CSV table of C-alpha atoms in Angstrom, one decimal:
chain,number,residue,atom,x,y,z
A,1,MET,CA,24.8,6.1,-10.8
A,2,ALA,CA,23.8,9.7,-9.7
A,3,ASP,CA,24.7,11.0,-13.2
A,4,ARG,CA,22.5,8.7,-15.2
A,5,PRO,CA,19.0,7.4,-15.0
A,6,LEU,CA,18.7,4.3,-12.8
A,7,GLY,CA,18.1,1.1,-14.8
A,8,ALA,CA,14.7,-0.2,-13.8
A,9,ALA,CA,13.2,-3.7,-14.3
A,10,ILE,CA,9.6,-4.6,-13.9
A,11,ILE,CA,8.5,-8.1,-12.9
A,12,GLY,CA,4.8,-8.5,-13.5
A,13,CYS,CA,3.6,-6.6,-16.5
A,14,GLY,CA,-0.2,-6.4,-15.8
A,15,LEU,CA,-2.0,-3.2,-15.0
A,16,ILE,CA,0.1,-2.4,-11.9
A,17,GLY,CA,3.4,-3.0,-13.7
A,18,GLN,CA,2.2,-0.8,-16.6
A,19,LYS,CA,1.4,2.0,-14.2
A,20,ARG,CA,4.7,1.7,-12.5
A,21,ALA,CA,6.5,1.9,-16.0
A,22,LYS,CA,4.7,5.1,-16.8
A,23,ALA,CA,5.6,6.7,-13.5
A,24,LEU,CA,9.4,6.0,-13.7
A,25,GLY,CA,10.1,9.7,-14.6
A,26,SER,CA,13.4,11.1,-15.9
A,27,ARG,CA,15.5,9.5,-13.1
A,28,GLY,CA,14.6,6.0,-14.2
A,29,ARG,CA,14.9,4.1,-17.4
A,30,LEU,CA,13.1,0.8,-18.2
A,31,VAL,CA,15.8,-1.6,-19.3
A,32,ALA,CA,14.0,-5.0,-18.7
A,33,CYS,CA,10.6,-6.5,-18.0
A,34,ALA,CA,9.4,-10.0,-17.2
A,35,ASP,CA,6.0,-11.8,-17.2
A,36,LYS,CA,4.8,-15.4,-17.3
A,37,ASP,CA,2.9,-14.2,-20.3
A,38,PRO,CA,5.7,-13.3,-22.9
A,39,VAL,CA,3.3,-11.2,-24.9
A,40,ARG,CA,2.6,-8.9,-21.9
A,41,ALA,CA,6.3,-8.5,-21.3
A,42,ALA,CA,7.0,-7.8,-25.0
A,43,ASN,CA,4.2,-5.3,-25.1
A,44,LEU,CA,5.5,-3.3,-22.1
A,45,ALA,CA,9.1,-3.4,-23.5
A,46,LYS,CA,7.9,-2.3,-27.0
A,47,GLY,CA,9.4,1.1,-28.1
A,48,THR,CA,11.5,1.5,-24.9
A,49,GLY,CA,14.6,-0.5,-25.8
A,50,ALA,CA,14.0,-2.7,-22.8
A,51,GLN,CA,14.6,-6.5,-23.0
A,52,ALA,CA,11.6,-8.8,-22.4
A,53,PHE,CA,11.8,-12.1,-20.5
A,54,ALA,CA,9.4,-14.8,-19.7
A,55,ASP,CA,11.5,-15.9,-16.7
A,56,TRP,CA,12.2,-13.1,-14.1
A,57,ARG,CA,15.4,-14.9,-13.0
A,58,ASP,CA,17.1,-14.0,-16.3
A,59,LEU,CA,16.3,-10.4,-15.8
A,60,LEU,CA,18.2,-10.3,-12.4
A,61,ARG,CA,21.4,-11.3,-14.2
A,62,LEU,CA,21.5,-8.1,-16.1
A,63,PRO,CA,24.2,-5.7,-14.7
A,64,GLU,CA,22.3,-2.6,-16.1
A,65,VAL,CA,19.4,-3.3,-13.7
A,66,ASP,CA,19.7,-1.1,-10.6
A,67,VAL,CA,16.1,-1.2,-9.4
A,68,VAL,CA,13.6,-4.1,-9.6
A,69,ILE,CA,9.9,-3.3,-9.3
A,70,ILE,CA,7.8,-6.4,-8.4
A,71,ALA,CA,4.1,-6.3,-9.3
A,72,THR,CA,3.2,-10.0,-9.3
A,73,LEU,CA,0.5,-11.9,-7.5
A,74,HIS,CA,1.0,-12.1,-3.7
A,75,ASP,CA,2.3,-15.7,-3.8
A,76,SER,CA,5.6,-14.7,-5.5
A,77,LEU,CA,6.3,-11.2,-4.0
A,78,ALA,CA,8.6,-12.4,-1.2
A,79,GLU,CA,10.4,-15.0,-3.3
A,80,ILE,CA,11.2,-12.5,-6.1
A,81,SER,CA,12.1,-9.8,-3.6
A,82,LEU,CA,14.6,-12.1,-1.9
A,83,ALA,CA,16.2,-13.2,-5.2
A,84,ALA,CA,16.5,-9.6,-6.3
A,85,VAL,CA,18.0,-8.4,-3.0
A,86,GLU,CA,20.5,-11.3,-3.1
A,87,ALA,CA,21.4,-10.2,-6.6
A,88,GLY,CA,22.3,-6.8,-5.2
A,89,LYS,CA,19.3,-4.9,-6.7
A,90,HIS,CA,17.3,-2.2,-5.0
A,91,VAL,CA,13.6,-3.2,-4.8
A,92,LEU,CA,10.2,-1.7,-4.9
A,93,VAL,CA,7.7,-4.4,-4.1
A,94,GLU,CA,4.0,-3.9,-4.2
A,95,LYS,CA,2.0,-4.2,-0.9
A,96,PRO,CA,1.5,-6.4,1.0
A,97,ALA,CA,5.0,-7.6,0.1
A,98,ALA,CA,4.2,-11.1,1.1
A,99,ARG,CA,1.4,-13.4,2.1
A,100,THR,CA,2.7,-13.8,5.7
A,101,SER,CA,5.0,-12.0,7.9
A,102,ALA,CA,7.2,-15.2,8.1
A,103,GLU,CA,7.8,-14.8,4.3
A,104,LEU,CA,9.4,-11.5,4.9
A,105,VAL,CA,11.9,-12.4,7.5
A,106,PRO,CA,14.5,-13.7,5.1
A,107,VAL,CA,14.0,-10.8,2.8
A,108,MET,CA,14.6,-8.3,5.6
A,109,ALA,CA,17.8,-10.2,6.6
A,110,ALA,CA,19.0,-10.3,3.1
A,111,ALA,CA,18.4,-6.6,2.5
A,112,GLU,CA,20.5,-5.7,5.6
A,113,LYS,CA,23.2,-8.1,4.6
A,114,ASN,CA,23.5,-6.8,1.0
A,115,GLY,CA,23.1,-3.2,1.8
A,116,VAL,CA,20.2,-2.5,-0.6
A,117,LYS,CA,17.1,-0.4,-0.3
A,118,VAL,CA,13.6,-2.0,-0.3
A,119,HIS,CA,10.5,0.2,-0.6
A,120,VAL,CA,7.0,-1.3,-0.2
A,121,GLY,CA,4.3,0.1,-2.4
A,122,PHE,CA,2.2,1.8,0.2
A,123,SER,CA,1.2,4.3,-2.4
A,124,HIS,CA,-1.6,5.9,-0.6
A,125,ARG,CA,0.9,7.8,1.6
A,126,TYR,CA,1.8,9.8,-1.5
A,127,HIS,CA,-1.8,11.0,-2.5
A,128,ARG,CA,-2.0,14.8,-2.4
A,129,ALA,CA,-4.7,14.9,0.2
A,130,LEU,CA,-2.9,12.5,2.6
A,131,ARG,CA,0.5,14.3,2.1
A,132,LYS,CA,-1.3,17.5,3.0
A,133,ALA,CA,-3.0,15.9,6.0
A,134,LYS,CA,0.4,14.7,7.3
A,135,GLU,CA,1.9,18.2,7.0
A,136,ILE,CA,-1.0,19.6,9.0
A,137,VAL,CA,-0.7,16.8,11.7
A,138,ASP,CA,3.0,17.2,11.9
A,139,ALA,CA,2.7,21.0,12.3
A,140,GLY,CA,0.4,20.4,15.3
A,141,GLU,CA,-2.5,22.2,13.8
A,142,ILE,CA,-5.1,19.7,15.0
A,143,GLY,CA,-3.4,19.1,18.4
A,144,GLU,CA,-2.5,15.8,20.0
A,145,LEU,CA,-4.1,12.9,18.0
A,146,MET,CA,-6.8,10.8,19.6
A,147,PHE,CA,-8.2,8.4,17.1
A,148,ILE,CA,-8.7,7.6,13.4
A,149,ARG,CA,-11.9,6.3,11.7
A,150,ALA,CA,-11.4,5.0,8.2
A,151,ARG,CA,-13.3,3.0,5.6
A,152,TYR,CA,-12.1,1.7,2.3
A,153,GLY,CA,-14.1,-0.5,-0.1
A,154,HIS,CA,-15.1,-1.6,-3.5
A,155,GLY,CA,-17.9,-3.7,-4.9
A,156,GLY,CA,-16.0,-6.4,-6.9
A,157,ARG,CA,-17.4,-7.4,-10.3
A,158,PRO,CA,-19.1,-10.5,-11.8
A,159,GLY,CA,-16.8,-13.4,-11.3
A,160,TYR,CA,-14.8,-11.7,-8.6
A,161,ASN,CA,-15.0,-14.8,-6.5
A,162,ARG,CA,-13.2,-16.8,-9.1
A,163,GLU,CA,-10.3,-14.4,-9.6
A,164,TRP,CA,-6.9,-14.9,-8.0
A,165,ARG,CA,-7.7,-12.7,-5.0
A,166,ALA,CA,-10.3,-15.3,-4.0
A,167,SER,CA,-7.6,-18.0,-3.8
A,168,PRO,CA,-5.8,-18.1,-0.4
A,169,GLU,CA,-2.8,-19.9,-1.9
A,170,LEU,CA,-2.3,-17.0,-4.3
A,171,SER,CA,-3.4,-14.1,-2.2
A,172,GLY,CA,-2.8,-15.1,1.4
A,173,GLY,CA,-6.3,-13.9,2.3
A,174,GLY,CA,-9.2,-11.8,1.2
A,175,GLU,CA,-10.2,-8.2,1.6
A,176,LEU,CA,-8.3,-7.8,4.8
A,177,ILE,CA,-4.9,-8.5,3.0
A,178,ASP,CA,-6.0,-6.6,-0.1
A,179,GLN,CA,-7.1,-3.1,0.8
A,180,GLY,CA,-6.4,-3.6,4.6
A,181,PRO,CA,-2.7,-3.0,4.4
A,182,HIS,CA,-3.2,0.6,3.1
A,183,LEU,CA,-5.5,1.5,6.0
A,184,ILE,CA,-3.2,-0.1,8.6
A,185,ASP,CA,-0.2,1.5,7.1
A,186,LEU,CA,-1.8,5.0,7.0
A,187,SER,CA,-3.0,4.6,10.6
A,188,ARG,CA,0.5,3.5,11.8
A,189,TRP,CA,1.9,6.5,9.8
A,190,PHE,CA,-0.3,9.0,11.8
A,191,LEU,CA,-0.6,7.2,15.2
A,192,GLY,CA,2.5,5.0,15.6
A,193,GLU,CA,2.8,1.4,16.6
A,194,PHE,CA,-0.2,-0.6,17.7
A,195,SER,CA,0.1,-2.7,20.8
A,196,GLN,CA,-3.4,-4.1,21.1
A,197,ILE,CA,-5.2,-5.7,18.1
A,198,GLN,CA,-8.8,-6.6,17.9
A,199,GLY,CA,-10.7,-7.4,14.8
A,200,PHE,CA,-13.0,-9.7,12.8
A,201,ALA,CA,-12.9,-11.0,9.2
A,202,HIS,CA,-15.8,-12.6,7.6
A,203,THR,CA,-17.3,-13.7,4.2
A,204,TYR,CA,-20.8,-12.2,3.9
A,205,PHE,CA,-21.6,-12.2,0.2
A,206,TRP,CA,-19.0,-13.6,-2.2
A,207,ASP,CA,-18.8,-17.4,-2.6
A,208,MET,CA,-15.1,-17.8,-1.9
A,209,PRO,CA,-12.9,-19.2,0.9
A,210,VAL,CA,-11.5,-15.8,1.8
A,211,ASP,CA,-13.0,-12.8,3.7
A,212,ASP,CA,-15.0,-10.1,1.9
A,213,ASN,CA,-15.1,-7.8,5.0
A,214,GLY,CA,-12.6,-6.9,7.7
A,215,PHE,CA,-13.1,-4.9,10.8
A,216,MET,CA,-10.3,-3.6,13.0
A,217,ILE,CA,-9.8,-1.8,16.3
A,218,LEU,CA,-6.1,-1.0,16.8
A,219,ARG,CA,-4.8,0.7,19.9
A,220,THR,CA,-1.4,2.2,20.8
A,221,SER,CA,0.2,2.0,24.2
A,222,ALA,CA,-1.1,5.6,24.7
A,223,GLU,CA,-4.7,4.4,23.9
A,224,LYS,CA,-4.8,6.1,20.5
A,225,VAL,CA,-7.2,4.1,18.4
A,226,ALA,CA,-7.7,3.3,14.7
A,227,PHE,CA,-11.2,2.1,13.9
A,228,LEU,CA,-11.0,0.6,10.4
A,229,HIS,CA,-13.3,-1.3,7.9
A,230,VAL,CA,-12.3,-2.7,4.5
A,231,SER,CA,-14.9,-4.2,2.3
A,232,CYS,CA,-15.5,-5.7,-1.2
A,233,THR,CA,-19.3,-5.5,-0.6
A,234,GLU,CA,-19.1,-1.7,-0.9
A,235,TRP,CA,-21.4,-1.2,-3.9
A,236,LYS,CA,-20.2,2.2,-4.5
A,237,ASN,CA,-16.4,2.5,-4.3
A,238,MET,CA,-15.3,4.7,-1.4
A,239,PHE,CA,-12.3,5.9,0.6
A,240,SER,CA,-12.7,7.8,3.8
A,241,MET,CA,-10.3,8.7,6.6
A,242,GLU,CA,-11.1,10.9,9.5
A,243,ILE,CA,-8.2,12.0,11.8
A,244,TYR,CA,-9.2,13.4,15.1
A,245,GLY,CA,-7.1,15.7,17.2
A,246,LYS,CA,-7.8,17.6,20.4
A,247,VAL,CA,-8.3,20.9,18.6
A,248,GLY,CA,-9.5,19.8,15.2
A,249,LYS,CA,-10.3,17.1,12.7
A,250,LEU,CA,-9.0,16.2,9.2
A,251,GLU,CA,-11.3,14.3,6.7
A,252,VAL,CA,-9.8,12.8,3.5
A,253,SER,CA,-12.3,11.4,1.0
A,254,GLY,CA,-11.9,10.0,-2.5
A,255,LEU,CA,-8.9,8.7,-4.3
A,256,GLY,CA,-9.9,9.9,-7.8
A,257,GLY,CA,-11.5,7.8,-10.5
A,258,SER,CA,-14.3,5.6,-9.3
A,259,TYR,CA,-13.6,6.5,-5.7
A,260,GLY,CA,-14.6,10.1,-6.3
A,261,VAL,CA,-12.6,13.4,-6.4
A,262,GLU,CA,-9.8,13.5,-3.8
A,263,ARG,CA,-10.6,16.0,-1.0
A,264,LEU,CA,-9.2,17.1,2.3
A,265,THR,CA,-11.2,19.1,4.8
A,266,HIS,CA,-9.7,20.7,7.9
A,267,TYR,CA,-12.2,21.4,10.7
A,268,ARG,CA,-10.7,23.8,13.3
A,269,MET,CA,-12.2,23.9,16.7
A,270,LEU,CA,-13.1,27.4,17.9
A,271,PRO,CA,-12.5,28.5,21.5
A,272,GLU,CA,-16.3,28.7,22.0
A,273,MET,CA,-16.6,25.3,20.2
A,274,GLY,CA,-19.8,24.9,18.2
A,275,PRO,CA,-19.6,24.8,14.4
A,276,PRO,CA,-15.9,24.7,13.4
A,277,ASP,CA,-13.9,27.0,11.1
A,278,THR,CA,-13.6,24.9,7.9
A,279,THR,CA,-11.1,24.9,5.1
A,280,ALA,CA,-11.2,22.4,2.1
A,281,TRP,CA,-8.8,21.4,-0.6
A,282,GLU,CA,-9.9,19.5,-3.7
A,283,TYR,CA,-7.6,17.6,-6.1
A,284,PRO,CA,-9.5,16.9,-9.3
A,285,MET,CA,-6.3,16.5,-11.3
A,286,ALA,CA,-4.8,13.2,-12.3
A,287,ASP,CA,-3.2,11.2,-9.4
A,288,ASN,CA,0.5,11.6,-9.2
A,289,SER,CA,1.1,9.5,-6.1
A,290,TRP,CA,3.1,6.7,-7.9
A,291,ALA,CA,5.4,9.3,-9.5
A,292,VAL,CA,6.0,11.0,-6.2
A,293,GLU,CA,6.6,7.6,-4.5
A,294,ILE,CA,9.3,6.5,-7.0
A,295,GLU,CA,11.0,9.9,-6.8
A,296,GLU,CA,11.3,9.5,-3.1
A,297,PHE,CA,12.7,6.0,-3.6
A,298,TYR,CA,15.3,7.3,-6.0
A,299,GLU,CA,16.3,9.8,-3.3
A,300,ASP,CA,16.5,7.0,-0.8
A,301,ILE,CA,19.0,5.2,-3.1
A,302,ARG,CA,21.0,8.4,-3.8
A,303,LEU,CA,21.2,9.5,-0.1
A,304,ASP,CA,21.7,5.9,1.2
A,305,ARG,CA,18.8,6.3,3.6
A,306,ALA,CA,16.1,3.8,4.7
A,307,SER,CA,12.8,4.0,2.9
A,308,SER,CA,10.0,5.5,4.9
A,309,ALA,CA,7.7,2.8,3.8
A,310,GLY,CA,9.8,-0.3,4.1
A,311,LEU,CA,9.8,-4.0,4.9
A,312,SER,CA,9.3,-3.4,8.6
A,313,ASP,CA,6.1,-1.5,7.8
A,314,ALA,CA,4.8,-4.4,5.7
A,315,TYR,CA,5.9,-6.9,8.4
A,316,GLU,CA,3.9,-5.1,11.1
A,317,SER,CA,0.9,-4.8,8.8
A,318,LEU,CA,1.0,-8.5,8.1
A,319,LYS,CA,1.3,-9.3,11.8
A,320,ILE,CA,-1.9,-7.4,12.5
A,321,ILE,CA,-3.7,-9.1,9.6
A,322,GLU,CA,-2.6,-12.6,10.7
A,323,LYS,CA,-3.8,-12.1,14.2
A,324,ILE,CA,-7.3,-11.1,13.0
A,325,TYR,CA,-7.4,-14.0,10.6
A,326,ARG,CA,-6.5,-16.4,13.3
A,327,GLU,CA,-9.1,-15.1,15.7
A,328,SER,CA,-11.7,-15.2,12.9
A,329,GLY,CA,-11.1,-18.8,12.0
A,330,TYR,CA,-9.2,-18.2,8.8
A,331,ASP,CA,-5.9,-20.1,8.6
A,332,HIS,CA,-4.5,-19.0,5.2
A,333,SER,CA,-1.0,-20.0,6.2
A,334,ALA,CA,-1.7,-23.7,6.2
C-alpha cells in the first residue's frame, strides 16, 4: 500500500465532495464515487477513471477502495461511516460526523474492532494561521493560556430557512451544530477538555425550527475558558479567534474568500507592559488546509497512528452541543 497511491472513494459528490477530490494529492487516487444524484457522481468521476455509483453500498464492496471520504448530509454521516469501517476501509468523515453523540458510539466501537483509521474533517486546524498559532502556543511564546474568545458567522442567503440545514431531521440542529463544531474543536485543541458547559442557542431571525445563533462559555478544570459565538445572522461573513496567554495574545482573523484574508497577529507583552510588540503574518494565497489535512491522514494510515482529529473529538464536541440544545429547549434528538 505504501508503494502506490491509496484508492479513495467519495460518497457525496456536492461542493464538499468535489473539494475533497481536488485535494487528494499524489498519494491518493479517486477510484469510486457515489451520490444519490447519479449525474453528480458521474460528473465527479469523469476523466478520472473512477467508477460512479448511485448507491454508496456498492462502492464499499470494491477491493481497490482503501479510504472512504464521506461528505453527505448530517443524517447519514454516522450510518455510512459505520458501514465503511465494518467493510475494513479507512474513513475521513466531514464534521460533525453525526447528528448526536449516540450515533457515534457504534462507529467508535467498530473502528477499534476493525483496526481502521477514522479522521473527522475539522479542517480549520489545518489553516496556515491556525497551524502557526499552535506552533507559537506549543513553544510557550505567549505563556500559560488563560482564555479564548472566538466568533464565527455568516449571513445565510435567500431561502436559507428552507435548505437542509434548517431541517432538524437532516442536520441535527442549526448554527450550533453547523459552524459550532469548528470553534469547539479549535478551543479543545488549544485549551484541553472542558468540564463545565454553559450556553444558549436561539432562533432570532430565520423562520426555521433550528437555532440561528449559539453562545458558549466552556471551562476546563483549571478554569481556562472559551467564550464562543456562532451565528448565521452575521451579515458580513467573519472568523475571529483570540488566544490569550499570560505574556501575550494571538489573534487569527479571516479564512480566505468571503471571510477575508487570513491573518495571524502576535502581540508580545513587554516588561513595562503598555503597547505590545506586534508581529503579523498574512496569508493571501489559496487555502491549502484540505490538502494538508489529507496528507496528515495518509501518514496516520502509513504509520498506523491515531488521527489527531478523530471520532473522540467529534464525540466531545457533540456532547457539548447537545447539552446546550437541551438547556435551550431544542430537542433535536426526538
